[in-house]
Short mmCIF file of C-alpha atoms in Angstrom, two decimals:
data_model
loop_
_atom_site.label_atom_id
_atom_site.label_comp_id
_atom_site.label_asym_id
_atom_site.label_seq_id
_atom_site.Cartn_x
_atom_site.Cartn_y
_atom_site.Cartn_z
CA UNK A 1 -55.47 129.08 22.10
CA UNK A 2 -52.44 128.60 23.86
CA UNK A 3 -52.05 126.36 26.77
CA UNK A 4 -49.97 126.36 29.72
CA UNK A 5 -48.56 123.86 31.99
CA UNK A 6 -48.46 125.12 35.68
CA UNK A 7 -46.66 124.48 38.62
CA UNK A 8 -47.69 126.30 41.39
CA UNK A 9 -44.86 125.78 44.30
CA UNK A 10 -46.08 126.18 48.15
CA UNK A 11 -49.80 124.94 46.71
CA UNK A 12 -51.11 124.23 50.79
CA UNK A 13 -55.14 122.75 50.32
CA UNK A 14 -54.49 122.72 46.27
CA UNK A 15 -57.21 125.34 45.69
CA UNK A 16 -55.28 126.72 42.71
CA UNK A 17 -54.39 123.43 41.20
CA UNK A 18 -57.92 122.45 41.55
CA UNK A 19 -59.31 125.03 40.11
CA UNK A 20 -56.51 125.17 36.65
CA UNK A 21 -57.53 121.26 36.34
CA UNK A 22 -60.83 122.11 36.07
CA UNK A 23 -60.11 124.46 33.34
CA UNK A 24 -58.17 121.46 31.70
CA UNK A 25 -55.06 122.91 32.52
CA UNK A 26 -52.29 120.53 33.14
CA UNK A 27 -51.13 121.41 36.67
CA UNK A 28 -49.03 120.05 39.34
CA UNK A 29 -48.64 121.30 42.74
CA UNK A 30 -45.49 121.58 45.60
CA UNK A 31 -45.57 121.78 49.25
CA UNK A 32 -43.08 121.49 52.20
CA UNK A 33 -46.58 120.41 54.79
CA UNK A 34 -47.25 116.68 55.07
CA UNK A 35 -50.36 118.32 56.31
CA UNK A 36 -51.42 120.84 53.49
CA UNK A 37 -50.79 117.95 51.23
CA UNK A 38 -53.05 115.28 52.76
CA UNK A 39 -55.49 118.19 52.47
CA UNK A 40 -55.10 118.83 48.84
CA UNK A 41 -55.17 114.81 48.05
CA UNK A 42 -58.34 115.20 49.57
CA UNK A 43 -60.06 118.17 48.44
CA UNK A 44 -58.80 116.52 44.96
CA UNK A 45 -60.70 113.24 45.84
CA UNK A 46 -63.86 115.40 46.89
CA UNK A 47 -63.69 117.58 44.19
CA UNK A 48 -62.94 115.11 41.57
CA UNK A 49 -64.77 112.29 42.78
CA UNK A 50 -61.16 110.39 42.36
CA UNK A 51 -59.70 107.82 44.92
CA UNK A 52 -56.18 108.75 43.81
CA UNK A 53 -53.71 112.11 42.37
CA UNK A 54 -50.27 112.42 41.39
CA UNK A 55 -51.05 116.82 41.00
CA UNK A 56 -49.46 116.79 44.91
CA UNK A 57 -45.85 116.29 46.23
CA UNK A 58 -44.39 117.11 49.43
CA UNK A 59 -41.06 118.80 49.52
CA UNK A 60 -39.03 118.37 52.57
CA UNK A 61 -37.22 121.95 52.84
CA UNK A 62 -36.60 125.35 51.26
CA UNK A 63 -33.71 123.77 49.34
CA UNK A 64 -35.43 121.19 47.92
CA UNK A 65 -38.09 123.74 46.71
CA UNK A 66 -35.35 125.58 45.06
CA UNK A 67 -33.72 122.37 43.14
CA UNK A 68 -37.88 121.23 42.33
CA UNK A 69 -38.36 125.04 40.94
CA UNK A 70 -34.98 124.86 38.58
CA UNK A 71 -35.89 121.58 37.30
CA UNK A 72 -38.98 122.51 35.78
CA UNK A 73 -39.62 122.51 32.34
CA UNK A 74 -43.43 123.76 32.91
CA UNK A 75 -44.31 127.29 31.25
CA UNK A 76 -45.42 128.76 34.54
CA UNK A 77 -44.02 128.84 38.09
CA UNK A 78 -46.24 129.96 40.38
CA UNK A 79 -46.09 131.15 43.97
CA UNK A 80 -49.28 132.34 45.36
CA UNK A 81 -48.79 134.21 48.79
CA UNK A 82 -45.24 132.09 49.44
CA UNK A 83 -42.21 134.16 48.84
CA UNK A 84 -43.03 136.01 51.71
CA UNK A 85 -42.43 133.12 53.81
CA UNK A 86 -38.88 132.30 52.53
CA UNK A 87 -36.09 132.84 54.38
CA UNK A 88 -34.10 133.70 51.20
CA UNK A 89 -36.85 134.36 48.58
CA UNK A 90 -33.78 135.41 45.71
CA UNK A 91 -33.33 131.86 45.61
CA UNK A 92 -37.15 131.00 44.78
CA UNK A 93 -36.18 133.88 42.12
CA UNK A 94 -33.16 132.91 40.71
CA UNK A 95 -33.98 128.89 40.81
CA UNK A 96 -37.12 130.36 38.21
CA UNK A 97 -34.33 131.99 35.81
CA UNK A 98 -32.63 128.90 35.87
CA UNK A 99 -35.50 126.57 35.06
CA UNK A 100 -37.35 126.81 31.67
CA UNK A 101 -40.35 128.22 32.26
CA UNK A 102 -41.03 131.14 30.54
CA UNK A 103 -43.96 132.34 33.56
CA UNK A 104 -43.83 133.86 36.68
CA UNK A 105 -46.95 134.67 38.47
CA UNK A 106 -46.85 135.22 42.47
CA UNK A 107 -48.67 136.91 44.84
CA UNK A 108 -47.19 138.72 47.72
CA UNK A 109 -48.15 141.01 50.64
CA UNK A 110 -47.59 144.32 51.07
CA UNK A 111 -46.68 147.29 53.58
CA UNK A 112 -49.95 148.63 53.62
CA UNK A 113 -53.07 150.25 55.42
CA UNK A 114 -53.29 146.90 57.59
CA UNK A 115 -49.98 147.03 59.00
CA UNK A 116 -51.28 150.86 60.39
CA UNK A 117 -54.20 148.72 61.75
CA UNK A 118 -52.12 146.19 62.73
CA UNK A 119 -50.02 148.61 65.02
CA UNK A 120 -53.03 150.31 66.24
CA UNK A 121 -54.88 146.88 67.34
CA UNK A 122 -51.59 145.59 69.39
CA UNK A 123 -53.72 143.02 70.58
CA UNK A 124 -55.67 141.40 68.22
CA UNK A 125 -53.78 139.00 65.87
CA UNK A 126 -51.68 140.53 62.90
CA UNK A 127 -52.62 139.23 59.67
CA UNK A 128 -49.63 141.36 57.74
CA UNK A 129 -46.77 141.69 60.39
CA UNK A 130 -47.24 137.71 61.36
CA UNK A 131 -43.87 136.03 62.72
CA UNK A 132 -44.74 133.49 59.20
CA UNK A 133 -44.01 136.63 56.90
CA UNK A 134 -40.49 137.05 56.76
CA UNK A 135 -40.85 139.70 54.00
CA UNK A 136 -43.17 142.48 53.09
CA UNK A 137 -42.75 143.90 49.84
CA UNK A 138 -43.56 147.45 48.50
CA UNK A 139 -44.20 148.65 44.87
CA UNK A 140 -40.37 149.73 45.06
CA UNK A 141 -39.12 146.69 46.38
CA UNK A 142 -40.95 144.23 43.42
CA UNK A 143 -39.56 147.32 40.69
CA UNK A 144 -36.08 146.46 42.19
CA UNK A 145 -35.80 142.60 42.01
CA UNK A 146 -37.45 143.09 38.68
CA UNK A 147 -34.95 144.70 37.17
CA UNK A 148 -32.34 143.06 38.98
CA UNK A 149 -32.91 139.82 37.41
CA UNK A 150 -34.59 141.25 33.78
CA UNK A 151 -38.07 140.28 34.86
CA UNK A 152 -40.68 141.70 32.07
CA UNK A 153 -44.04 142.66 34.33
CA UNK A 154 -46.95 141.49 32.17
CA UNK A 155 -49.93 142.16 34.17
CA UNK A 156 -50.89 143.16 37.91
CA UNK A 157 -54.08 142.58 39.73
CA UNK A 158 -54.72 144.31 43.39
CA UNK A 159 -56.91 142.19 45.60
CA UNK A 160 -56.75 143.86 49.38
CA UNK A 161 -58.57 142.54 52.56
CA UNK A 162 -57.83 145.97 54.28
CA UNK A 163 -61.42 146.82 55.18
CA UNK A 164 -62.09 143.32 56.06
CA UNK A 165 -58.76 143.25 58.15
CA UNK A 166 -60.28 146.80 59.63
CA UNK A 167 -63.93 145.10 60.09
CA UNK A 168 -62.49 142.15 62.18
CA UNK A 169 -60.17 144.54 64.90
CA UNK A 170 -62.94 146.79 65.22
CA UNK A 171 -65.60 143.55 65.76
CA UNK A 172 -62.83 142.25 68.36
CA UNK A 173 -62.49 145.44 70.22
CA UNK A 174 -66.12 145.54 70.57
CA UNK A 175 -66.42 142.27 71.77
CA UNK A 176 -63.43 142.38 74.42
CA UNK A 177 -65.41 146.09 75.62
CA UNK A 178 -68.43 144.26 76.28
CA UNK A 179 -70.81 146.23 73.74
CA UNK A 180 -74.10 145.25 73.20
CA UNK A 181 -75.35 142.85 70.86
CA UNK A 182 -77.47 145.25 68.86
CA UNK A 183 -74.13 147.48 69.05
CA UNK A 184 -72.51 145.11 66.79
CA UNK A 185 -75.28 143.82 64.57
CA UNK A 186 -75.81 147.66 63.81
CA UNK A 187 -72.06 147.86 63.29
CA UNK A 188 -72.16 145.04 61.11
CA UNK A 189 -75.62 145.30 59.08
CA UNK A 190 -75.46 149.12 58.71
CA UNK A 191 -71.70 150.23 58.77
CA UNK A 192 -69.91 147.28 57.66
CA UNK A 193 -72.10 145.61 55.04
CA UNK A 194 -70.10 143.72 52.89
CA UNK A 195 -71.27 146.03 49.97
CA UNK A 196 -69.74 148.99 51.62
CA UNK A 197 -66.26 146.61 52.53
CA UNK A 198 -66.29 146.03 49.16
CA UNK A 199 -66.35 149.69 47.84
CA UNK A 200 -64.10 150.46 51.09
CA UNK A 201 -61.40 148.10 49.72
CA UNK A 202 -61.72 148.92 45.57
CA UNK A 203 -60.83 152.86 46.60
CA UNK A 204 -58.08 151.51 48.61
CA UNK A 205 -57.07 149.40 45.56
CA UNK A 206 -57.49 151.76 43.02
CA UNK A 207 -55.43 153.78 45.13
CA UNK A 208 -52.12 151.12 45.26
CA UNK A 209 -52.55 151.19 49.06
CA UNK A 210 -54.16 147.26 50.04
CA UNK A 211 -52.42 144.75 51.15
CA UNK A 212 -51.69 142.22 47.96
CA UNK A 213 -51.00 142.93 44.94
CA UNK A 214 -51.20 139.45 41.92
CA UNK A 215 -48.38 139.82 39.26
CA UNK A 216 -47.35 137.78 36.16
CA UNK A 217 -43.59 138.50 34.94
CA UNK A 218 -41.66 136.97 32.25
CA UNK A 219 -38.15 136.19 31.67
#
Protein backbone atom coordinates (compact mmCIF):
# COMPACT_ATOMS: atom_id res chain seq x y z
CA UNK A 1 0.00 0.00 0.00
CA UNK A 2 1.14 3.25 -0.79
CA UNK A 3 1.76 5.92 1.68
CA UNK A 4 1.54 9.52 1.65
CA UNK A 5 3.13 12.31 3.41
CA UNK A 6 0.66 15.25 4.06
CA UNK A 7 0.78 18.71 4.61
CA UNK A 8 -2.29 20.20 5.20
CA UNK A 9 -1.71 24.26 5.03
CA UNK A 10 -4.30 26.57 7.13
CA UNK A 11 -4.66 23.24 9.64
CA UNK A 12 -6.56 25.76 12.63
CA UNK A 13 -7.33 23.03 15.90
CA UNK A 14 -5.22 20.20 13.82
CA UNK A 15 -8.31 17.96 13.49
CA UNK A 16 -7.05 16.67 10.13
CA UNK A 17 -3.50 16.17 11.15
CA UNK A 18 -4.73 14.38 14.11
CA UNK A 19 -6.74 12.26 12.64
CA UNK A 20 -3.92 11.18 9.37
CA UNK A 21 -1.40 10.51 12.48
CA UNK A 22 -3.59 8.28 13.83
CA UNK A 23 -3.80 6.41 10.67
CA UNK A 24 0.13 6.42 10.79
CA UNK A 25 0.29 8.87 8.25
CA UNK A 26 3.21 11.15 8.41
CA UNK A 27 1.62 14.61 8.59
CA UNK A 28 2.55 18.08 9.34
CA UNK A 29 0.35 20.96 9.69
CA UNK A 30 0.52 25.13 8.77
CA UNK A 31 -1.24 27.98 10.22
CA UNK A 32 -1.03 31.84 10.13
CA UNK A 33 -3.14 31.86 14.08
CA UNK A 34 -0.83 31.87 17.11
CA UNK A 35 -4.18 30.90 18.44
CA UNK A 36 -5.37 27.89 16.22
CA UNK A 37 -1.93 26.61 16.81
CA UNK A 38 -1.76 26.61 20.62
CA UNK A 39 -5.04 24.77 20.06
CA UNK A 40 -3.75 22.07 17.87
CA UNK A 41 -0.46 21.60 20.27
CA UNK A 42 -3.02 20.89 22.59
CA UNK A 43 -5.62 18.81 21.19
CA UNK A 44 -2.26 16.87 20.05
CA UNK A 45 -1.17 16.59 23.78
CA UNK A 46 -4.84 15.42 24.72
CA UNK A 47 -5.21 13.26 22.03
CA UNK A 48 -1.86 11.75 22.11
CA UNK A 49 -1.22 11.75 25.63
CA UNK A 50 2.22 13.69 24.50
CA UNK A 51 3.77 16.73 26.40
CA UNK A 52 5.36 17.91 23.15
CA UNK A 53 4.74 18.08 18.78
CA UNK A 54 6.70 19.35 16.05
CA UNK A 55 3.20 18.35 13.43
CA UNK A 56 2.34 22.42 14.11
CA UNK A 57 3.99 25.67 12.78
CA UNK A 58 2.75 29.06 12.69
CA UNK A 59 3.16 31.05 9.55
CA UNK A 60 3.20 34.73 9.88
CA UNK A 61 1.35 35.85 6.49
CA UNK A 62 -0.18 34.79 3.17
CA UNK A 63 3.30 35.07 1.64
CA UNK A 64 4.95 33.04 3.82
CA UNK A 65 2.22 30.35 3.24
CA UNK A 66 2.97 30.58 -0.36
CA UNK A 67 7.02 30.20 -0.03
CA UNK A 68 6.09 27.11 2.96
CA UNK A 69 3.61 25.51 0.11
CA UNK A 70 6.50 25.68 -2.83
CA UNK A 71 9.02 24.27 -0.62
CA UNK A 72 7.40 21.16 0.01
CA UNK A 73 8.56 18.03 -1.04
CA UNK A 74 5.44 16.13 0.71
CA UNK A 75 3.08 14.10 -1.81
CA UNK A 76 0.01 15.98 -0.72
CA UNK A 77 -0.88 19.65 -0.14
CA UNK A 78 -3.83 20.09 1.43
CA UNK A 79 -6.19 22.98 2.06
CA UNK A 80 -9.31 22.12 3.81
CA UNK A 81 -11.93 25.05 3.71
CA UNK A 82 -8.81 27.81 3.21
CA UNK A 83 -8.54 29.05 -0.28
CA UNK A 84 -11.57 30.75 0.19
CA UNK A 85 -10.03 32.93 2.63
CA UNK A 86 -7.05 34.09 0.47
CA UNK A 87 -6.82 37.21 -0.83
CA UNK A 88 -5.07 35.83 -3.96
CA UNK A 89 -5.84 32.05 -3.82
CA UNK A 90 -3.81 31.55 -7.61
CA UNK A 91 -0.90 31.92 -5.56
CA UNK A 92 -1.86 29.00 -2.99
CA UNK A 93 -2.34 27.32 -6.63
CA UNK A 94 0.52 28.06 -8.43
CA UNK A 95 3.05 27.85 -5.20
CA UNK A 96 1.47 23.82 -5.34
CA UNK A 97 2.73 23.50 -9.16
CA UNK A 98 5.87 24.72 -8.11
CA UNK A 99 6.48 22.46 -5.14
CA UNK A 100 6.81 18.64 -5.58
CA UNK A 101 3.99 17.24 -4.44
CA UNK A 102 2.21 15.31 -6.69
CA UNK A 103 -1.49 15.89 -4.42
CA UNK A 104 -3.90 18.39 -4.21
CA UNK A 105 -6.87 17.90 -2.08
CA UNK A 106 -8.95 21.13 -0.82
CA UNK A 107 -12.16 21.84 0.17
CA UNK A 108 -13.99 24.94 -0.74
CA UNK A 109 -17.45 26.57 -0.45
CA UNK A 110 -19.81 27.08 -2.83
CA UNK A 111 -22.64 29.48 -4.31
CA UNK A 112 -25.31 27.48 -3.18
CA UNK A 113 -28.89 26.96 -1.59
CA UNK A 114 -27.45 28.73 1.69
CA UNK A 115 -26.47 31.84 0.17
CA UNK A 116 -30.57 31.97 -1.01
CA UNK A 117 -31.07 31.41 2.79
CA UNK A 118 -28.55 33.57 3.61
CA UNK A 119 -30.27 36.54 1.68
CA UNK A 120 -33.59 35.62 2.90
CA UNK A 121 -32.47 35.55 6.79
CA UNK A 122 -30.71 39.23 6.48
CA UNK A 123 -30.41 39.03 10.02
CA UNK A 124 -29.18 36.05 11.30
CA UNK A 125 -25.42 35.43 10.75
CA UNK A 126 -24.19 34.25 7.20
CA UNK A 127 -22.31 31.17 7.28
CA UNK A 128 -21.54 31.33 3.21
CA UNK A 129 -21.46 35.14 2.34
CA UNK A 130 -19.17 35.83 5.71
CA UNK A 131 -16.78 39.03 5.32
CA UNK A 132 -13.82 35.83 6.07
CA UNK A 133 -14.78 34.27 2.56
CA UNK A 134 -13.23 36.25 0.06
CA UNK A 135 -14.20 33.70 -2.65
CA UNK A 136 -17.05 31.44 -3.46
CA UNK A 137 -16.49 29.03 -6.03
CA UNK A 138 -18.96 27.29 -8.47
CA UNK A 139 -18.61 23.95 -10.40
CA UNK A 140 -17.53 26.35 -13.39
CA UNK A 141 -15.21 28.31 -11.58
CA UNK A 142 -13.04 24.97 -10.06
CA UNK A 143 -13.45 23.48 -14.12
CA UNK A 144 -11.68 26.80 -15.06
CA UNK A 145 -8.58 27.02 -12.73
CA UNK A 146 -8.35 23.35 -13.44
CA UNK A 147 -7.62 23.57 -16.69
CA UNK A 148 -5.85 26.67 -16.44
CA UNK A 149 -3.05 25.24 -14.59
CA UNK A 150 -3.41 21.26 -16.03
CA UNK A 151 -4.93 20.07 -12.79
CA UNK A 152 -6.12 16.20 -13.31
CA UNK A 153 -9.53 15.94 -10.94
CA UNK A 154 -9.21 12.53 -9.28
CA UNK A 155 -12.10 12.30 -7.05
CA UNK A 156 -14.95 14.66 -5.56
CA UNK A 157 -16.93 14.23 -2.45
CA UNK A 158 -20.12 16.67 -1.67
CA UNK A 159 -20.63 17.22 2.02
CA UNK A 160 -23.42 20.25 2.40
CA UNK A 161 -24.75 21.76 5.74
CA UNK A 162 -27.66 23.41 3.72
CA UNK A 163 -30.51 21.93 5.73
CA UNK A 164 -28.63 22.40 8.85
CA UNK A 165 -27.78 26.07 7.73
CA UNK A 166 -31.83 26.16 6.92
CA UNK A 167 -32.64 24.42 10.49
CA UNK A 168 -30.61 27.10 12.45
CA UNK A 169 -32.38 30.55 10.58
CA UNK A 170 -35.61 29.02 10.91
CA UNK A 171 -34.79 28.02 14.94
CA UNK A 172 -33.53 31.82 15.19
CA UNK A 173 -36.53 33.35 13.63
CA UNK A 174 -38.62 31.44 15.94
CA UNK A 175 -36.86 32.38 18.82
CA UNK A 176 -36.56 36.29 18.03
CA UNK A 177 -40.84 35.87 17.26
CA UNK A 178 -41.31 34.67 20.62
CA UNK A 179 -42.90 31.12 19.70
CA UNK A 180 -43.62 28.77 22.15
CA UNK A 181 -41.46 26.26 23.53
CA UNK A 182 -43.47 23.27 22.39
CA UNK A 183 -43.49 25.32 18.93
CA UNK A 184 -39.93 24.61 18.57
CA UNK A 185 -39.43 21.25 20.20
CA UNK A 186 -42.22 20.12 17.64
CA UNK A 187 -40.23 21.95 14.98
CA UNK A 188 -37.24 20.29 16.01
CA UNK A 189 -38.33 16.58 17.10
CA UNK A 190 -40.93 16.19 14.31
CA UNK A 191 -39.85 18.44 11.27
CA UNK A 192 -36.27 18.78 11.68
CA UNK A 193 -35.01 15.46 13.04
CA UNK A 194 -31.66 15.04 12.17
CA UNK A 195 -32.71 11.89 10.12
CA UNK A 196 -34.84 13.97 7.90
CA UNK A 197 -31.69 16.92 7.73
CA UNK A 198 -29.82 14.24 6.72
CA UNK A 199 -31.99 12.96 3.76
CA UNK A 200 -32.82 16.87 3.22
CA UNK A 201 -29.10 17.52 2.57
CA UNK A 202 -28.07 13.97 0.47
CA UNK A 203 -30.99 15.13 -2.28
CA UNK A 204 -29.45 18.46 -2.22
CA UNK A 205 -26.05 16.74 -2.71
CA UNK A 206 -26.91 14.34 -5.10
CA UNK A 207 -28.28 17.16 -6.82
CA UNK A 208 -24.67 19.38 -7.03
CA UNK A 209 -26.58 22.15 -5.21
CA UNK A 210 -24.90 22.16 -1.19
CA UNK A 211 -22.63 24.22 -0.11
CA UNK A 212 -19.00 22.24 -0.22
CA UNK A 213 -17.86 20.21 -2.38
CA UNK A 214 -14.08 17.85 -1.21
CA UNK A 215 -11.76 17.41 -4.30
CA UNK A 216 -8.39 15.66 -4.88
CA UNK A 217 -6.46 16.91 -8.18
CA UNK A 218 -3.19 16.00 -9.48
CA UNK A 219 -0.55 17.68 -11.36
Amino acid sequence: MDVFVVSDFGCGGGHFVNSLQKLKVDSTGYDISNVMIDLAKDYWKYKNNSDACNCFNVVFSEEELYKKIEEKKKDVSSFIGVLEHLSNPNNAIEAFLESKAKYMFFSVPLFSLSVFFENAFQNIFPRQLGAGHTHLYTFESINYFCKKYKLKKLSQWHFGTDSMDLKRSLLIELDKNKSSDFTIKTFQNKFMTNDLINQIQEIIDKNLCGSEVHMLVSK
